[in-house]
């Protein structure tokens, strides 16, 4: 069983990014500030600003108040309502699905990192776990990006919503801009995309096998490192080696 913990430092960072991205994507649907409407009629909308989310529309008012919201009036936007725009209906469905898929992706990332740090006999299963985690993270990001980009397009083109009379909303805003809900969702989706790419890019290192030439060199090195036994005579005494310096003419003189 190979030790692979040192090969998954980037994936550990990706797991942290995935948790952060999933948290932001889970928070985004609950925010009401997806579209910020600017209106000039302040008789009902006292602040002149209304917020339109994918689940409800709210504004501050001193004349119309929703119980439990202090000076804020809110009305729910239901999927079954006929006036609900398609981008909001898509947001209600796809944002929830992206949260569920992202949760499965993060769970897969925890499982893959557990196998990395605690070991697994088959390395192919580790690679498969990281790949499935990356695919789920990318799928969750794509599901969230569809309604997010769709609502951004509606804001840029200044499209309105045909709210019923109970909403107390004007037929069209003077202007509108992208709110914090879309920004939070976009940030979470981008983090999930980065996390998914890092997970999918994991590769198990391949060990290089020793070549015959390198094996022969290692054997030769071992042979040279072992000292040779001294030569002995018939009685077992060491004979030693002749020193050429004592046999030279200069030494004899």
mmCIF file of C-alpha atoms in Angstrom:
data_model
loop_
_atom_site.group_PDB
_atom_site.id
_atom_site.type_symbol
_atom_site.label_atom_id
_atom_site.label_comp_id
_atom_site.label_asym_id
_atom_site.label_seq_id
_atom_site.Cartn_x
_atom_site.Cartn_y
_atom_site.Cartn_z
ATOM 1 C CA UNK A 1 0.000 0.000 0.000
ATOM 2 C CA UNK A 2 1.609 3.244 -1.192
ATOM 3 C CA UNK A 3 1.759 6.449 0.853
ATOM 4 C CA UNK A 4 -0.105 9.096 -1.179
ATOM 5 C CA UNK A 5 -0.883 11.872 1.324
ATOM 6 C CA UNK A 6 1.827 14.112 -0.141
ATOM 7 C CA UNK A 7 0.189 13.922 -3.588
ATOM 8 C CA UNK A 8 -3.143 15.523 -2.591
ATOM 9 C CA UNK A 9 -2.232 18.923 -1.130
ATOM 10 C CA UNK A 10 -4.073 20.720 -3.951
ATOM 11 C CA UNK A 11 -7.127 18.500 -3.444
ATOM 12 C CA UNK A 12 -7.192 19.396 0.253
ATOM 13 C CA UNK A 13 -7.399 23.068 -0.740
ATOM 14 C CA UNK A 14 -10.077 22.151 -3.297
ATOM 15 C CA UNK A 15 -12.128 20.496 -0.552
ATOM 16 C CA UNK A 16 -12.003 23.696 1.489
ATOM 17 C CA UNK A 17 -13.001 25.744 -1.581
ATOM 18 C CA UNK A 18 -15.839 23.316 -2.258
ATOM 19 C CA UNK A 19 -17.244 23.758 1.258
ATOM 20 C CA UNK A 20 -17.029 27.537 0.951
ATOM 21 C CA UNK A 21 -18.674 27.524 -2.477
ATOM 22 C CA UNK A 22 -21.432 25.162 -1.371
ATOM 23 C CA UNK A 23 -22.176 27.356 1.657
ATOM 24 C CA UNK A 24 -22.493 30.459 -0.512
ATOM 25 C CA UNK A 25 -24.740 28.655 -2.995
ATOM 26 C CA UNK A 26 -26.944 27.458 -0.125
ATOM 27 C CA UNK A 27 -27.252 31.015 1.241
ATOM 28 C CA UNK A 28 -28.016 32.680 -2.123
ATOM 29 C CA UNK A 29 -31.563 31.300 -2.678
ATOM 30 C CA UNK A 30 -32.697 32.602 0.716
ATOM 31 C CA UNK A 31 -31.581 36.157 -0.019
ATOM 32 C CA UNK A 32 -34.233 38.525 -1.315
ATOM 33 C CA UNK A 33 -31.786 40.927 -2.980
ATOM 34 C CA UNK A 34 -31.523 39.236 -6.367
ATOM 35 C CA UNK A 35 -32.904 42.263 -8.212
ATOM 36 C CA UNK A 36 -32.886 45.766 -6.769
ATOM 37 C CA UNK A 37 -35.731 47.902 -8.142
ATOM 38 C CA UNK A 38 -35.559 51.696 -8.028
ATOM 39 C CA UNK A 39 -39.005 53.331 -8.057
ATOM 40 C CA UNK A 40 -40.052 56.973 -7.887
ATOM 41 C CA UNK A 41 -43.434 56.407 -6.218
ATOM 42 C CA UNK A 42 -42.675 56.482 -2.494
ATOM 43 C CA UNK A 43 -46.286 56.557 -1.311
ATOM 44 C CA UNK A 44 -46.251 52.800 -0.679
ATOM 45 C CA UNK A 45 -42.565 51.969 -1.080
ATOM 46 C CA UNK A 46 -41.226 54.488 1.436
ATOM 47 C CA UNK A 47 -37.540 54.008 0.680
ATOM 48 C CA UNK A 48 -37.999 53.983 -3.085
ATOM 49 C CA UNK A 49 -36.197 50.617 -3.258
ATOM 50 C CA UNK A 50 -37.783 47.168 -3.654
ATOM 51 C CA UNK A 51 -36.014 43.823 -3.561
ATOM 52 C CA UNK A 52 -37.064 40.925 -5.747
ATOM 53 C CA UNK A 53 -35.738 37.465 -5.007
ATOM 54 C CA UNK A 54 -36.615 34.065 -6.398
ATOM 55 C CA UNK A 55 -38.854 33.242 -3.405
ATOM 56 C CA UNK A 56 -40.325 36.593 -2.369
ATOM 57 C CA UNK A 57 -40.447 40.335 -3.048
ATOM 58 C CA UNK A 58 -40.034 42.881 -0.236
ATOM 59 C CA UNK A 59 -39.842 46.618 0.348
ATOM 60 C CA UNK A 60 -39.851 48.984 3.315
ATOM 61 C CA UNK A 61 -43.126 50.785 3.921
ATOM 62 C CA UNK A 62 -44.753 52.824 6.651
ATOM 63 C CA UNK A 63 -48.279 52.191 5.340
ATOM 64 C CA UNK A 64 -48.286 48.488 4.449
ATOM 65 C CA UNK A 65 -46.545 46.197 6.929
ATOM 66 C CA UNK A 66 -46.239 42.421 7.026
ATOM 67 C CA UNK A 67 -46.542 40.953 10.541
ATOM 68 C CA UNK A 68 -43.155 39.770 11.755
ATOM 69 C CA UNK A 69 -41.164 41.989 9.363
ATOM 70 C CA UNK A 70 -41.425 45.287 11.330
ATOM 71 C CA UNK A 71 -41.709 47.979 8.625
ATOM 72 C CA UNK A 72 -41.134 45.581 5.737
ATOM 73 C CA UNK A 73 -43.818 44.225 3.444
ATOM 74 C CA UNK A 74 -43.089 40.850 1.793
ATOM 75 C CA UNK A 75 -45.048 38.547 -0.485
ATOM 76 C CA UNK A 76 -44.070 35.007 -1.467
ATOM 77 C CA UNK A 77 -43.364 34.081 -5.072
ATOM 78 C CA UNK A 78 -44.651 30.543 -5.606
ATOM 79 C CA UNK A 79 -43.614 28.195 -8.360
ATOM 80 C CA UNK A 80 -47.254 27.462 -9.188
ATOM 81 C CA UNK A 81 -48.168 31.139 -9.701
ATOM 82 C CA UNK A 82 -48.956 32.134 -13.279
ATOM 83 C CA UNK A 83 -47.045 35.428 -13.058
ATOM 84 C CA UNK A 84 -43.761 33.800 -11.914
ATOM 85 C CA UNK A 85 -41.122 34.494 -14.610
ATOM 86 C CA UNK A 86 -39.304 31.453 -16.034
ATOM 87 C CA UNK A 87 -35.924 32.626 -14.733
ATOM 88 C CA UNK A 88 -37.291 32.750 -11.179
ATOM 89 C CA UNK A 89 -38.993 29.368 -11.534
ATOM 90 C CA UNK A 90 -35.742 27.926 -12.839
ATOM 91 C CA UNK A 91 -33.916 29.481 -9.900
ATOM 92 C CA UNK A 92 -36.257 27.895 -7.369
ATOM 93 C CA UNK A 93 -35.694 24.430 -8.833
ATOM 94 C CA UNK A 94 -32.070 24.507 -10.000
ATOM 95 C CA UNK A 95 -30.644 26.302 -6.963
ATOM 96 C CA UNK A 96 -32.059 23.646 -4.648
ATOM 97 C CA UNK A 97 -30.771 20.865 -6.897
ATOM 98 C CA UNK A 98 -27.338 22.479 -7.024
ATOM 99 C CA UNK A 99 -27.218 22.551 -3.216
ATOM 100 C CA UNK A 100 -28.060 18.832 -3.033
ATOM 101 C CA UNK A 101 -25.563 17.867 -5.756
ATOM 102 C CA UNK A 102 -22.888 20.063 -4.182
ATOM 103 C CA UNK A 103 -23.463 18.380 -0.849
ATOM 104 C CA UNK A 104 -22.921 14.974 -2.481
ATOM 105 C CA UNK A 105 -19.769 16.310 -4.121
ATOM 106 C CA UNK A 106 -18.354 17.533 -0.818
ATOM 107 C CA UNK A 107 -19.175 14.191 0.786
ATOM 108 C CA UNK A 108 -17.290 12.470 -2.031
ATOM 109 C CA UNK A 109 -14.333 14.776 -1.452
ATOM 110 C CA UNK A 110 -14.237 13.849 2.240
ATOM 111 C CA UNK A 111 -14.328 10.148 1.303
ATOM 112 C CA UNK A 112 -11.516 10.561 -1.228
ATOM 113 C CA UNK A 113 -9.310 12.478 1.215
ATOM 114 C CA UNK A 114 -9.952 9.843 3.873
ATOM 115 C CA UNK A 115 -8.670 7.167 1.494
ATOM 116 C CA UNK A 116 -5.615 9.306 0.746
ATOM 117 C CA UNK A 117 -4.632 9.801 4.396
ATOM 118 C CA UNK A 118 -5.671 6.435 5.797
ATOM 119 C CA UNK A 119 -4.684 4.361 2.786
ATOM 120 C CA UNK A 120 -6.397 2.031 0.357
ATOM 121 C CA UNK A 121 -5.047 -1.065 -1.325
ATOM 122 C CA UNK A 122 -6.409 -0.147 -4.773
ATOM 123 C CA UNK A 123 -5.193 3.242 -5.964
ATOM 124 C CA UNK A 124 -7.642 3.198 -8.875
ATOM 125 C CA UNK A 125 -10.537 3.692 -6.427
ATOM 126 C CA UNK A 126 -8.895 6.850 -5.080
ATOM 127 C CA UNK A 127 -8.615 8.268 -8.582
ATOM 128 C CA UNK A 128 -12.260 7.363 -9.267
ATOM 129 C CA UNK A 129 -13.414 8.996 -6.023
ATOM 130 C CA UNK A 130 -11.656 12.268 -6.909
ATOM 131 C CA UNK A 131 -13.085 12.168 -10.432
ATOM 132 C CA UNK A 132 -16.676 11.654 -9.209
ATOM 133 C CA UNK A 133 -16.207 14.461 -6.678
ATOM 134 C CA UNK A 134 -14.991 16.827 -9.374
ATOM 135 C CA UNK A 135 -17.847 15.957 -11.732
ATOM 136 C CA UNK A 136 -20.458 16.517 -9.004
ATOM 137 C CA UNK A 137 -18.889 19.859 -8.068
ATOM 138 C CA UNK A 138 -18.905 21.034 -11.675
ATOM 139 C CA UNK A 139 -22.495 19.831 -12.153
ATOM 140 C CA UNK A 140 -23.623 21.740 -9.061
ATOM 141 C CA UNK A 141 -21.910 24.887 -10.331
ATOM 142 C CA UNK A 142 -23.554 24.604 -13.757
ATOM 143 C CA UNK A 143 -27.003 24.117 -12.181
ATOM 144 C CA UNK A 144 -26.531 27.295 -10.165
ATOM 145 C CA UNK A 145 -25.055 29.336 -13.006
ATOM 146 C CA UNK A 146 -28.057 28.808 -15.298
ATOM 147 C CA UNK A 147 -30.598 30.755 -13.178
ATOM 148 C CA UNK A 148 -27.958 33.213 -11.980
ATOM 149 C CA UNK A 149 -26.925 34.237 -15.490
ATOM 150 C CA UNK A 150 -30.543 34.191 -16.618
ATOM 151 C CA UNK A 151 -31.544 36.654 -13.904
ATOM 152 C CA UNK A 152 -28.530 38.838 -14.695
ATOM 153 C CA UNK A 153 -29.746 39.003 -18.304
ATOM 154 C CA UNK A 154 -33.211 40.019 -17.097
ATOM 155 C CA UNK A 155 -31.707 42.813 -15.017
ATOM 156 C CA UNK A 156 -29.483 44.080 -17.820
ATOM 157 C CA UNK A 157 -32.403 44.174 -20.263
ATOM 158 C CA UNK A 158 -34.617 45.797 -17.551
ATOM 159 C CA UNK A 159 -37.336 43.181 -17.770
ATOM 160 C CA UNK A 160 -40.251 43.565 -15.376
ATOM 161 C CA UNK A 161 -42.509 41.144 -13.504
ATOM 162 C CA UNK A 162 -46.289 41.257 -13.722
ATOM 163 C CA UNK A 163 -46.922 41.131 -9.976
ATOM 164 C CA UNK A 164 -50.506 40.721 -8.684
ATOM 165 C CA UNK A 165 -52.162 43.584 -6.814
ATOM 166 C CA UNK A 166 -51.439 42.074 -3.394
ATOM 167 C CA UNK A 167 -47.707 42.660 -3.888
ATOM 168 C CA UNK A 168 -48.186 46.461 -3.966
ATOM 169 C CA UNK A 169 -45.378 46.585 -6.540
ATOM 170 C CA UNK A 170 -45.307 49.012 -9.471
ATOM 171 C CA UNK A 171 -45.824 47.572 -12.961
ATOM 172 C CA UNK A 172 -42.227 48.437 -13.883
ATOM 173 C CA UNK A 173 -39.214 49.917 -12.074
ATOM 174 C CA UNK A 174 -37.502 53.113 -13.080
ATOM 175 C CA UNK A 175 -34.266 51.134 -13.089
ATOM 176 C CA UNK A 176 -32.929 47.922 -11.611
ATOM 177 C CA UNK A 177 -29.569 46.439 -10.781
ATOM 178 C CA UNK A 178 -28.004 43.146 -9.734
ATOM 179 C CA UNK A 179 -28.366 42.522 -6.019
ATOM 180 C CA UNK A 180 -26.286 40.759 -3.410
ATOM 181 C CA UNK A 181 -28.096 37.436 -3.803
ATOM 182 C CA UNK A 182 -26.824 36.986 -7.349
ATOM 183 C CA UNK A 183 -23.315 38.071 -6.347
ATOM 184 C CA UNK A 184 -23.203 35.544 -3.515
ATOM 185 C CA UNK A 185 -24.444 32.784 -5.822
ATOM 186 C CA UNK A 186 -21.887 33.666 -8.512
ATOM 187 C CA UNK A 187 -19.035 33.623 -5.988
ATOM 188 C CA UNK A 188 -20.118 30.203 -4.732
ATOM 189 C CA UNK A 189 -20.428 28.822 -8.264
ATOM 190 C CA UNK A 190 -16.963 30.027 -9.216
ATOM 191 C CA UNK A 191 -15.458 28.387 -6.122
ATOM 192 C CA UNK A 192 -17.243 25.141 -6.988
ATOM 193 C CA UNK A 193 -15.876 25.266 -10.550
ATOM 194 C CA UNK A 194 -12.313 25.740 -9.283
ATOM 195 C CA UNK A 195 -12.789 22.942 -6.770
ATOM 196 C CA UNK A 196 -14.172 20.573 -9.413
ATOM 197 C CA UNK A 197 -11.316 21.228 -11.837
ATOM 198 C CA UNK A 198 -8.706 20.556 -9.148
ATOM 199 C CA UNK A 199 -10.421 17.326 -8.110
ATOM 200 C CA UNK A 200 -10.635 16.088 -11.712
ATOM 201 C CA UNK A 201 -6.955 16.883 -12.325
ATOM 202 C CA UNK A 202 -5.674 14.505 -9.627
ATOM 203 C CA UNK A 203 -3.217 11.920 -10.928
ATOM 204 C CA UNK A 204 -1.627 9.079 -9.001
ATOM 205 C CA UNK A 205 2.196 9.287 -9.366
ATOM 206 C CA UNK A 206 3.746 6.478 -11.414
ATOM 207 C CA UNK A 207 6.764 4.755 -9.903
ATOM 208 C CA UNK A 208 9.678 4.288 -12.304
ATOM 209 C CA UNK A 209 11.000 0.740 -12.522
ATOM 210 C CA UNK A 210 14.819 0.234 -12.404
ATOM 211 C CA UNK A 211 16.411 -0.554 -15.774
ATOM 212 C CA UNK A 212 18.860 -3.491 -16.231
ATOM 213 C CA UNK A 213 21.760 -1.065 -16.690
ATOM 214 C CA UNK A 214 21.026 0.695 -13.404
ATOM 215 C CA UNK A 215 20.781 -2.687 -11.649
ATOM 216 C CA UNK A 216 24.192 -3.721 -12.998
ATOM 217 C CA UNK A 217 25.693 -0.420 -11.838
ATOM 218 C CA UNK A 218 24.286 -0.927 -8.368
ATOM 219 C CA UNK A 219 25.729 -4.472 -8.216
ATOM 220 C CA UNK A 220 29.120 -3.220 -9.416
ATOM 221 C CA UNK A 221 29.071 -0.465 -6.812
ATOM 222 C CA UNK A 222 28.302 -2.984 -4.117
ATOM 223 C CA UNK A 223 31.140 -5.256 -5.296
ATOM 224 C CA UNK A 224 33.644 -2.380 -5.122
ATOM 225 C CA UNK A 225 32.490 -1.331 -1.718
ATOM 226 C CA UNK A 226 33.343 -4.766 -0.212
ATOM 227 C CA UNK A 227 37.089 -4.930 0.726
ATOM 228 C CA UNK A 228 39.067 -7.765 -0.837
ATOM 229 C CA UNK A 229 40.462 -10.469 1.468
ATOM 230 C CA UNK A 230 44.302 -10.354 1.923
ATOM 231 C CA UNK A 231 46.419 -13.074 0.238
ATOM 232 C CA UNK A 232 47.969 -15.743 2.495
ATOM 233 C CA UNK A 233 50.796 -18.293 2.138
ATOM 234 C CA UNK A 234 50.664 -22.075 2.762
ATOM 235 C CA UNK A 235 50.694 -21.579 6.535
ATOM 236 C CA UNK A 236 47.829 -19.043 6.435
ATOM 237 C CA UNK A 237 50.006 -15.986 7.176
ATOM 238 C CA UNK A 238 49.389 -12.868 5.127
ATOM 239 C CA UNK A 239 51.982 -12.415 2.400
ATOM 240 C CA UNK A 240 51.347 -8.738 1.691
ATOM 241 C CA UNK A 241 52.280 -6.928 -1.515
ATOM 242 C CA UNK A 242 55.707 -5.887 -2.815
ATOM 243 C CA UNK A 243 56.486 -2.212 -2.701
ATOM 244 C CA UNK A 244 58.194 -1.130 -5.994
ATOM 245 C CA UNK A 245 59.951 1.766 -4.228
ATOM 246 C CA UNK A 246 62.237 -0.595 -2.268
ATOM 247 C CA UNK A 247 63.334 -2.360 -5.440
ATOM 248 C CA UNK A 248 64.474 0.787 -7.288
ATOM 249 C CA UNK A 249 68.294 1.404 -7.859
ATOM 250 C CA UNK A 250 68.185 4.635 -5.836
ATOM 251 C CA UNK A 251 67.046 2.765 -2.755
ATOM 252 C CA UNK A 252 69.788 0.137 -3.166
ATOM 253 C CA UNK A 253 72.488 2.798 -3.251
#
